[in-house]
mmCIF file of C-alpha atoms in Angstrom:
data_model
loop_
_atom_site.group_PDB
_atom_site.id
_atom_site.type_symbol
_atom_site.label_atom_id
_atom_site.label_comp_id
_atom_site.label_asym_id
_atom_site.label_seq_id
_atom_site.Cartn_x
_atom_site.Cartn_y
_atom_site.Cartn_z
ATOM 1 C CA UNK A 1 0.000 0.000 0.000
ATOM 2 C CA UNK A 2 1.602 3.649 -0.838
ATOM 3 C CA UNK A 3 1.056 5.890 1.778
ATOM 4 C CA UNK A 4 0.916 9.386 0.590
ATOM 5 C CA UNK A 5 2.529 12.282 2.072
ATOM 6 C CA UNK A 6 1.243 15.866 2.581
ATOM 7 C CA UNK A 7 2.788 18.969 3.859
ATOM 8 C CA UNK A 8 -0.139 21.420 6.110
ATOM 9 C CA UNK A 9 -2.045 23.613 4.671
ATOM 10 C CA UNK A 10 -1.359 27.392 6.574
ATOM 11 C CA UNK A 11 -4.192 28.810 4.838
ATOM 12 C CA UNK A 12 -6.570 26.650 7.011
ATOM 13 C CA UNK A 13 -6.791 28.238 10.975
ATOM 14 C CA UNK A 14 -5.927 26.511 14.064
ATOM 15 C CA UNK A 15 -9.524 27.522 15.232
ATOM 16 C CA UNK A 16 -10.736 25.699 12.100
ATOM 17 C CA UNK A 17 -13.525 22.769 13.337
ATOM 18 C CA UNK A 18 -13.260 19.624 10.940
ATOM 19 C CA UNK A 19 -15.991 17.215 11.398
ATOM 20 C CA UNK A 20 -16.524 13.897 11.009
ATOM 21 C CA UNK A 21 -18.645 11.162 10.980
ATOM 22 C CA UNK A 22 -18.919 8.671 14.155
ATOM 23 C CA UNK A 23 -20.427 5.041 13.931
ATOM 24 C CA UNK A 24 -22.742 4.393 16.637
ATOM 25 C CA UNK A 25 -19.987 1.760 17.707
ATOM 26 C CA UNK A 26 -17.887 4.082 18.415
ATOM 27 C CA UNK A 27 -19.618 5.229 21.052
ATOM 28 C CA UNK A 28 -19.504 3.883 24.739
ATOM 29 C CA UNK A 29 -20.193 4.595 28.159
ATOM 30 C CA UNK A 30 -18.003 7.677 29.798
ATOM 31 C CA UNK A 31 -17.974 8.343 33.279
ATOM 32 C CA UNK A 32 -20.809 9.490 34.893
ATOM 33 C CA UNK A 33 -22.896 7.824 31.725
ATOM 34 C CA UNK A 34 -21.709 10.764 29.297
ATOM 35 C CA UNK A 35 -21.148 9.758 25.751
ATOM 36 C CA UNK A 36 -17.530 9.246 25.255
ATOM 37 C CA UNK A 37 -16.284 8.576 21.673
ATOM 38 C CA UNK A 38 -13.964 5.762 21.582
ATOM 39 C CA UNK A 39 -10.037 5.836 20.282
ATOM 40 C CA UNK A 40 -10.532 3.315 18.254
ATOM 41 C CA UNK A 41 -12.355 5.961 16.071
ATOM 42 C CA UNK A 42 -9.005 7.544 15.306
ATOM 43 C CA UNK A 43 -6.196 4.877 16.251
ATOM 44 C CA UNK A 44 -4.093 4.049 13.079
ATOM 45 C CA UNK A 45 -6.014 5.950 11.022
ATOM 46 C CA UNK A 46 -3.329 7.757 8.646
ATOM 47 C CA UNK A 47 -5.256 9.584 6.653
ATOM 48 C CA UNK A 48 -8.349 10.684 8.496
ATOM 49 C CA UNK A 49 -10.949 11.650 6.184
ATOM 50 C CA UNK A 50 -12.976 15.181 7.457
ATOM 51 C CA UNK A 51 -15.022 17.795 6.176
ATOM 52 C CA UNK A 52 -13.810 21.296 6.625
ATOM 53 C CA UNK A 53 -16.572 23.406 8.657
ATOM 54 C CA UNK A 54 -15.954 26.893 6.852
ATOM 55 C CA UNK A 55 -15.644 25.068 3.130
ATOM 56 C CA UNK A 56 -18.929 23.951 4.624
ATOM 57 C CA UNK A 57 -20.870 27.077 5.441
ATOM 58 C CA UNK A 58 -19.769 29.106 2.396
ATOM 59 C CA UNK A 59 -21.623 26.904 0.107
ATOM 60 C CA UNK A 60 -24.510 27.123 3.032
ATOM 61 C CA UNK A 61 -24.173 23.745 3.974
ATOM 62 C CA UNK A 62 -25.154 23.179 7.698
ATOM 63 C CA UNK A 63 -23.686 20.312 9.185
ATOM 64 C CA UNK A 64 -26.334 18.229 9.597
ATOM 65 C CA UNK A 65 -25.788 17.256 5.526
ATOM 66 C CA UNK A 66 -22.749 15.404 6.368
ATOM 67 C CA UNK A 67 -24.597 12.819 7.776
ATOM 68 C CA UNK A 68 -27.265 12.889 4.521
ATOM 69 C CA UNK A 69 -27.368 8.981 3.730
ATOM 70 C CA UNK A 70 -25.739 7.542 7.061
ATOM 71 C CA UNK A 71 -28.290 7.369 9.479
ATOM 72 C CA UNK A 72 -26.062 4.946 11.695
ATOM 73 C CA UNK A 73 -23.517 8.072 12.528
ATOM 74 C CA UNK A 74 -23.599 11.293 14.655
ATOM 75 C CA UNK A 75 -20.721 14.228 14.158
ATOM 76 C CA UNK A 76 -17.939 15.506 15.341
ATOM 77 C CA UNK A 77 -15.215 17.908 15.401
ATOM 78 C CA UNK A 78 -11.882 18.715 16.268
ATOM 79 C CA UNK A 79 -9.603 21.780 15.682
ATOM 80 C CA UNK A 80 -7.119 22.264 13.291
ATOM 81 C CA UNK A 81 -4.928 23.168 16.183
ATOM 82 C CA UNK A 82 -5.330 20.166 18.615
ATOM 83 C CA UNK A 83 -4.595 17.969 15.502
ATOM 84 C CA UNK A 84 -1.311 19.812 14.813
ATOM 85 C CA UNK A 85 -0.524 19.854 18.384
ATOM 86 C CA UNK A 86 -0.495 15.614 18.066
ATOM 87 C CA UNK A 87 2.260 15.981 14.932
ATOM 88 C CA UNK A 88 -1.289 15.719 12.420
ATOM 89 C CA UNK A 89 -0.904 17.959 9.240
ATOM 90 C CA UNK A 90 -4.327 19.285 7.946
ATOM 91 C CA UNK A 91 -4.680 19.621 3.950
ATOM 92 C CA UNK A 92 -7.986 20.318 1.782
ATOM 93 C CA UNK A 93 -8.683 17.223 -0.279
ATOM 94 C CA UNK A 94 -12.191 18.448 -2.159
ATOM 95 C CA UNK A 95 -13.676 15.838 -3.922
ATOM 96 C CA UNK A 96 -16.360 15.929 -6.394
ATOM 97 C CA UNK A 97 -18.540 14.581 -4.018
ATOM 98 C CA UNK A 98 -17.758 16.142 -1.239
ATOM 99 C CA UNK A 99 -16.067 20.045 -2.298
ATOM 100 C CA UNK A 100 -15.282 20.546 1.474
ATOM 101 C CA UNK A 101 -13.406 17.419 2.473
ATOM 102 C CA UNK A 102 -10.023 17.380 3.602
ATOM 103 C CA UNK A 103 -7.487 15.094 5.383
ATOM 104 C CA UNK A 104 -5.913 14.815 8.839
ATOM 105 C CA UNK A 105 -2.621 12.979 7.966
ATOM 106 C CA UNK A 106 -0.266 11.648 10.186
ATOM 107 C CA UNK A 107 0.928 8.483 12.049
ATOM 108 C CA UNK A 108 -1.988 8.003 15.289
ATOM 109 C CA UNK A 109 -0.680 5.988 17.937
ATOM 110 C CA UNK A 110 -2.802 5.319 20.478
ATOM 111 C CA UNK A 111 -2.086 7.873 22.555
ATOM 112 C CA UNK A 112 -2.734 10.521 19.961
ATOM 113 C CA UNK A 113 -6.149 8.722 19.540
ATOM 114 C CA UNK A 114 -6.803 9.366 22.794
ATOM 115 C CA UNK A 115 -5.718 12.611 23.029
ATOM 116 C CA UNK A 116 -8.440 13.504 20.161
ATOM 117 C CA UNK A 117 -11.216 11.126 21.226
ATOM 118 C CA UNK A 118 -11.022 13.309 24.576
ATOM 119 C CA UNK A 119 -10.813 16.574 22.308
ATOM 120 C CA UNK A 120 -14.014 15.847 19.897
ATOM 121 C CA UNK A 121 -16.387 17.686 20.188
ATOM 122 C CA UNK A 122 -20.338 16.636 19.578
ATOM 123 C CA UNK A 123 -21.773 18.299 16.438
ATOM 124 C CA UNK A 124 -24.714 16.461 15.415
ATOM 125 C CA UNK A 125 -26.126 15.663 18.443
ATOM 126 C CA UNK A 126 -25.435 18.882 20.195
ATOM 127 C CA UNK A 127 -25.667 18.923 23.524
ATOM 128 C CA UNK A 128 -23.452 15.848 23.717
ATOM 129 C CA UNK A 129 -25.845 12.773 24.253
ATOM 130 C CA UNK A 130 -26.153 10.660 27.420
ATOM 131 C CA UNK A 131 -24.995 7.028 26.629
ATOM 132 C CA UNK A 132 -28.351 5.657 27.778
ATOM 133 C CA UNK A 133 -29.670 7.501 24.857
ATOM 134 C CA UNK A 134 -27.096 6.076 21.974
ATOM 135 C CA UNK A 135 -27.521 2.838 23.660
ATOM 136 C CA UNK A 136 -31.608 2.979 23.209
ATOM 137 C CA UNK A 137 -30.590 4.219 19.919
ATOM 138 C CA UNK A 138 -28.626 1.784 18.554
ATOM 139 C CA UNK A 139 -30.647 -1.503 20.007
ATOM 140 C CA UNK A 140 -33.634 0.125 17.745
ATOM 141 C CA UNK A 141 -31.368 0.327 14.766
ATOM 142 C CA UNK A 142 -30.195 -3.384 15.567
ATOM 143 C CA UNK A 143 -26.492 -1.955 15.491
ATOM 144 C CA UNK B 1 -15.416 -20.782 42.146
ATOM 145 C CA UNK B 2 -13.101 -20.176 39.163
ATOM 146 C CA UNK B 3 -15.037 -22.509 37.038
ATOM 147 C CA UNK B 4 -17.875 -21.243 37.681
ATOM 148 C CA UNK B 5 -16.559 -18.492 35.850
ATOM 149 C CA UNK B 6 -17.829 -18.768 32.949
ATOM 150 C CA UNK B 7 -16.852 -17.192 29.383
ATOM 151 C CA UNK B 8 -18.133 -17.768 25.357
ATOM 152 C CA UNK B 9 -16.200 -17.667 22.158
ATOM 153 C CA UNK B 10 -17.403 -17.103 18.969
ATOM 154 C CA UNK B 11 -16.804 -19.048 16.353
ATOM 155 C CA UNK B 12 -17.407 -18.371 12.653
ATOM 156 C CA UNK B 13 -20.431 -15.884 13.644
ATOM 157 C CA UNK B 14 -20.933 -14.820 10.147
ATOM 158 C CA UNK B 15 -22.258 -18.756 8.951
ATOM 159 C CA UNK B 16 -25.467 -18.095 8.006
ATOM 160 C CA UNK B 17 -26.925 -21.911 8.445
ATOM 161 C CA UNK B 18 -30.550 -22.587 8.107
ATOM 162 C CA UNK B 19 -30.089 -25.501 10.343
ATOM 163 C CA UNK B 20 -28.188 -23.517 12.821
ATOM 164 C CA UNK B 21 -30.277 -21.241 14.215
ATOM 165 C CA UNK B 22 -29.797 -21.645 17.904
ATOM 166 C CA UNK B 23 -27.548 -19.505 19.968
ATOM 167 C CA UNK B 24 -24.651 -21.524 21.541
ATOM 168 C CA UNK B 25 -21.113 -20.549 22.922
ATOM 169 C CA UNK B 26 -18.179 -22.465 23.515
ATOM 170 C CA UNK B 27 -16.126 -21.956 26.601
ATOM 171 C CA UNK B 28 -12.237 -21.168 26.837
ATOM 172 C CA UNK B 29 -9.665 -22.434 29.259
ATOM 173 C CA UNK B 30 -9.830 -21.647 32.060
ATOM 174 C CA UNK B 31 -13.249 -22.914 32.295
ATOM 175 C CA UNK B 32 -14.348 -26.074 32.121
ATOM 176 C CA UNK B 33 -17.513 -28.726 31.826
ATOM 177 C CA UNK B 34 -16.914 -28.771 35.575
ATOM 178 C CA UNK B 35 -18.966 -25.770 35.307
ATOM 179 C CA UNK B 36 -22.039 -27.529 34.359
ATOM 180 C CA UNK B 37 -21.747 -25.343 30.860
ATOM 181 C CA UNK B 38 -22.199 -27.206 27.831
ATOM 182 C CA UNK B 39 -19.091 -27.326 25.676
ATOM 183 C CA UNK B 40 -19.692 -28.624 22.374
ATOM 184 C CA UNK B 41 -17.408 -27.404 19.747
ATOM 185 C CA UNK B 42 -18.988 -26.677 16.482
ATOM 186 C CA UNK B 43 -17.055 -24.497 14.288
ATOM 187 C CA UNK B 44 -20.316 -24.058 11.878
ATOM 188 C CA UNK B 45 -22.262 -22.944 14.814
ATOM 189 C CA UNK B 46 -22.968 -19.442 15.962
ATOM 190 C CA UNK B 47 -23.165 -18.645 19.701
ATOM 191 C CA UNK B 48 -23.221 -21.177 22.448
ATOM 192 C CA UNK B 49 -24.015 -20.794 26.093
ATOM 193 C CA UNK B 50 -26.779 -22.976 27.401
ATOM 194 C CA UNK B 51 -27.460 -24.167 30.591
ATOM 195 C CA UNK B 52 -24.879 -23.202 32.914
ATOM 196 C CA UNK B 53 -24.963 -23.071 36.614
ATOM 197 C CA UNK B 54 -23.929 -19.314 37.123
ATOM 198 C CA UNK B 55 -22.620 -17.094 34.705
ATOM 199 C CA UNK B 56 -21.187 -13.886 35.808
ATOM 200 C CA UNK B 57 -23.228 -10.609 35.261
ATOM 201 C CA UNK B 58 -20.577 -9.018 32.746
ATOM 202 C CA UNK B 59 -21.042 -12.576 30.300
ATOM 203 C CA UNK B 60 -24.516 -11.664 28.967
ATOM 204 C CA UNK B 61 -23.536 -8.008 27.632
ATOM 205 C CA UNK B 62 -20.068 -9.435 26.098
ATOM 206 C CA UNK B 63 -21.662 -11.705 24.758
ATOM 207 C CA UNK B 64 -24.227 -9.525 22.818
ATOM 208 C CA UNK B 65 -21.723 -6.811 22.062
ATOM 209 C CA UNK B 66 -19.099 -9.072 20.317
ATOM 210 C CA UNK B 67 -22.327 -10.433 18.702
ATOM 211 C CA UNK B 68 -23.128 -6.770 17.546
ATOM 212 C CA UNK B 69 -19.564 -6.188 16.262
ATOM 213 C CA UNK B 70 -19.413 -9.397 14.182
ATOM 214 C CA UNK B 71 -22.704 -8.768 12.347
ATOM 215 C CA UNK B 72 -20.961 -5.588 11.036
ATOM 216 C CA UNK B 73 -20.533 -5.283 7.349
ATOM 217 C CA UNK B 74 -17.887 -4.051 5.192
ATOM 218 C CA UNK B 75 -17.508 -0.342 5.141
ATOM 219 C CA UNK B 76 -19.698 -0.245 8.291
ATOM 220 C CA UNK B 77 -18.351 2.847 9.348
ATOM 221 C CA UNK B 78 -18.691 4.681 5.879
ATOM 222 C CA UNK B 79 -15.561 5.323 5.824
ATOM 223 C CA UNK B 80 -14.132 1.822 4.308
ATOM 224 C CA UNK B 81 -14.129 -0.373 7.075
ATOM 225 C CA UNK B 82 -13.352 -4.238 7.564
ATOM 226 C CA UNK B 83 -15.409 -6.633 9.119
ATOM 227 C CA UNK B 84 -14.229 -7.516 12.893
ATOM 228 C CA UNK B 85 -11.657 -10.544 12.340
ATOM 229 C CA UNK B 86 -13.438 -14.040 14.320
ATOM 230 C CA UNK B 87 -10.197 -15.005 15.249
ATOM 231 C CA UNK B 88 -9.282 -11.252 16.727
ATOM 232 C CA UNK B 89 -12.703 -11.777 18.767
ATOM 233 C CA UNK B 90 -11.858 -15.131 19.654
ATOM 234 C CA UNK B 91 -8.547 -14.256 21.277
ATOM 235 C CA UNK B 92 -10.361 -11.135 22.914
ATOM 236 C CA UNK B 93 -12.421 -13.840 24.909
ATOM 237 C CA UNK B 94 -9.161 -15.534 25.842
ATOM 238 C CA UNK B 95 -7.776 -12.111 27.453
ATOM 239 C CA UNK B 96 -11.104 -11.460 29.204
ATOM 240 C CA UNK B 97 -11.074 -15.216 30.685
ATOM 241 C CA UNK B 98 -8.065 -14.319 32.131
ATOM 242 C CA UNK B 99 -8.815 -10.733 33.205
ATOM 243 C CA UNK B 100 -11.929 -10.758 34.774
ATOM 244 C CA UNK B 101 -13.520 -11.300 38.329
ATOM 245 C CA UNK B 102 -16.992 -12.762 39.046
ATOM 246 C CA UNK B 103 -18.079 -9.227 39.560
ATOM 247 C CA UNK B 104 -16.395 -7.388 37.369
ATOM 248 C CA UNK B 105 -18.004 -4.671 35.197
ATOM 249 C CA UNK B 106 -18.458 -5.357 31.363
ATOM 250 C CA UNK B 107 -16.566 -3.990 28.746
ATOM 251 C CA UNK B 108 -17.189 -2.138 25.852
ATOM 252 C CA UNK B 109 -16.029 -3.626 22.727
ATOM 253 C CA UNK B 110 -15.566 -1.874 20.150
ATOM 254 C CA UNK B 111 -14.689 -3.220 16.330
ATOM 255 C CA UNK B 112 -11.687 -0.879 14.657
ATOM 256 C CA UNK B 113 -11.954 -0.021 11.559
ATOM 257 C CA UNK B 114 -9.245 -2.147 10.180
ATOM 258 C CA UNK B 115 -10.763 -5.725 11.599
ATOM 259 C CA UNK B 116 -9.207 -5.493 14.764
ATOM 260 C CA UNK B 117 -11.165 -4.651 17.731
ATOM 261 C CA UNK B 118 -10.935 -3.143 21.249
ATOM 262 C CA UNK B 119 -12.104 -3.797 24.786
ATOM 263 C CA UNK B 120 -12.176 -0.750 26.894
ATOM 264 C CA UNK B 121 -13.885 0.513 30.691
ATOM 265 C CA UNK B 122 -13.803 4.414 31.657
ATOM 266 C CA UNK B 123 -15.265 3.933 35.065
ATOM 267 C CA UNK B 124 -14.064 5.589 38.669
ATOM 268 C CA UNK B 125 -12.038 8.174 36.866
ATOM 269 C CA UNK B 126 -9.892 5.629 35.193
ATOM 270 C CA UNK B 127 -9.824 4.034 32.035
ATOM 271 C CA UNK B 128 -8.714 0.672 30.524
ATOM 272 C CA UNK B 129 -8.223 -0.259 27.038
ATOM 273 C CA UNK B 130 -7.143 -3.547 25.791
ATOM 274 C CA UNK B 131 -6.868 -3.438 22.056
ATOM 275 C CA UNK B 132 -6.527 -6.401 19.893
ATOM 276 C CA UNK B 133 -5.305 -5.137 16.919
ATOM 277 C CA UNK B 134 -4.874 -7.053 13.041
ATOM 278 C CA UNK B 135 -1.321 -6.160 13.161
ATOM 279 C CA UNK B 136 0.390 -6.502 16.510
ATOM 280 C CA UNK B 137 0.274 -8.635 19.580
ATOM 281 C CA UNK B 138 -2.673 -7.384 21.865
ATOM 282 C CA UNK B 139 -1.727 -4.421 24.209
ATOM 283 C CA UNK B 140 -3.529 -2.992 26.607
ATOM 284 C CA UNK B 141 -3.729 1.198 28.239
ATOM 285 C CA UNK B 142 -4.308 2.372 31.678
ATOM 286 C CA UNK B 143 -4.776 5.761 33.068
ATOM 287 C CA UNK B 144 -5.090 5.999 36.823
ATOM 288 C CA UNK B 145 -7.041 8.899 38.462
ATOM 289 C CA UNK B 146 -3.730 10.532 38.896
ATOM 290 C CA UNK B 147 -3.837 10.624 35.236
ATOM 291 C CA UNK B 148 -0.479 8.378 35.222
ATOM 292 C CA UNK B 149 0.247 6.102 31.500
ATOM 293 C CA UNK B 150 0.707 2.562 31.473
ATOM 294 C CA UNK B 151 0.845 0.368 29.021
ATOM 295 C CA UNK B 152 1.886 -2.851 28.129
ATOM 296 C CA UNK B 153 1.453 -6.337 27.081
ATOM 297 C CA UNK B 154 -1.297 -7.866 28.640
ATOM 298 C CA UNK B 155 0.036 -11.134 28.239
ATOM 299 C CA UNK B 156 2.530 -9.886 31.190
ATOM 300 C CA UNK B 157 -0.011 -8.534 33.344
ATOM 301 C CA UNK B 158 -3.177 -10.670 33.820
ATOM 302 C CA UNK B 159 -3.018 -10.372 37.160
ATOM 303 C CA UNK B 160 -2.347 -6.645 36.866
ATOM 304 C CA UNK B 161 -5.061 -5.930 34.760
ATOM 305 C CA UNK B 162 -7.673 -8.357 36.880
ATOM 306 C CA UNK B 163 -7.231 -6.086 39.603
ATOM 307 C CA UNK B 164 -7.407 -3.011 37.825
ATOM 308 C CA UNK B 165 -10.662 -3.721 36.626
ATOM 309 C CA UNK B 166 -11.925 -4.965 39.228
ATOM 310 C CA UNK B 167 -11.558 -2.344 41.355
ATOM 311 C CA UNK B 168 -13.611 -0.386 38.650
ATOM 312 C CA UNK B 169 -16.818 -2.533 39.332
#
């Protein structure tokens, strides 16, 4: 397998919020029964596939339509700068399909995944959601 | 008792069999028929767990979450993924047979994206994560509430990592 390299894109802030999509198995119980997304959601994942918020809103996107067509996933985000802080380099990867995606690239160990499973931030559902609620959730969806 | 300690692994959960339709595990060492658990291998069947004398509280959920995780499809996380590996599950079991108490709390087990899978507990202010991954011997994380690192193999730390979670029950 080639593994590609990319250098960071400067003209994308530190305060930038990249989303992306989280399985409901991802999801397990935190402490105090919060929501707490996994690290398996970002451990060894090289190239980390995310949509750029502000690409986003200036084709008036809300977030909400990156989870059009995946009714198994919820959202989240993390910050350009927490991912840079964990030796990640952010680049814009648009795709015909998707204009505002982009790509968190870099080697995560598990302790970087854990680092940003602690850092992500709910999107879609916002407030964060109560386990007991992704748990009724996904025994209705038979996940 | 320690075999009344009971603990199921799957094998070949993805058989769809018309004649197999019943739910049955198989129990690992260090369990035994002693038990009073049925133990009939049958690598076509699904599940097996009937009848046993007392199963620990944390089985039931394991059980149903590796269950959930192996009836994942490809690309079940719309981003590409792999099925969950049997065999990775299977040797999952064998770590929690070794890990856990009577009354120790279940895990959460959760399939990674490239087959593998992880077992993990944030209870107490701590968390535990044993992750049994496609390419690398199974390794397991712990943060204490001091916030200190560990990790390891669990291979060298059973005992370790028994009381670690069960002080988290």
């Amino acid at each position: 397998m080639t593994i590609r390299q990319f250098v960071d894109d400067p003209t994308i802030p530190d305060a930038a919020r990249l989303f992306h999509r989280v399985h409901l198995s991802f999801i397990v119980p935190g402490q105090g029964g919060e929501a707490r997304i996994s690290s398996g959601l970002f451990r060894k994942k090289t190239e980390l596939s995310i949509v750029i918020e502000s690409v986003l809103a200036q084709a008036g996107r809300q977030p909400e339509d990156c989870l059009r067509n995946y009714p198994l996933c919820k959202l989240v985000a993390l910050t350009a700068a927490i991912c840079r802080q964990n030796q990640q380099v952010v680049v814009r990867d648009p795709a015909p399909e998707e204009p505002a995606h982009g790509i968190v690239f870099g080697n995560k160990t598990h302790a970087i995944a854990s680092v940003l499973s602690l850092a992500a931030e709910w999107v879609v559902p916002s407030p964060p959601p109560r386990y007991a609620e992704i748990e009724a959730e996904r025994r209705r969806k038979n996940v | 008792l320690e075999e009344e300690k009971l603990m199921a692994t799957l094998i070949n959960p993805l058989t769809e069999s018309a004649s197999l339709t019943e739910k049955e595990y198989v129990l690992v060492p260090p369990y035994s028929e002693e038990s009073g658990a049925v133990t009939e291998y049958r690598p076509e069947a699904r599940f097996t767990l009937t009848q046993v004398s007392k199963i620990p509280d944390w089985v039931q959920p394991t059980v149903e979450a590796f269950e959930r995780i192996m009836r994942l499809p490809a690309n079940w996380d719309s981003y590409g993924a792999q099925p969950v590996q049997s065999a990775l599950a299977g040797k999952a079991v064998e770590i929690l047979s070794l890990v856990m108490e009577e009354d120790s709390p279940p895990p959460s087990i959760v399939p990674l994206s490239d087959g593998g899978l992880q077992m993990e507990w944030h209870l107490r202010g701590q968390d535990v994560e044993i992750v049994i991954a496609t390419d690398e011997p199974p390794t397991y994380y712990y943060r204490s509430h001091e916030g200190n690192p560990e990790e390891g193999l669990p291979s060298a730390a059973y005992a370790r990592l028994r009381s670690i979670i069960q002080e988290l029950g």
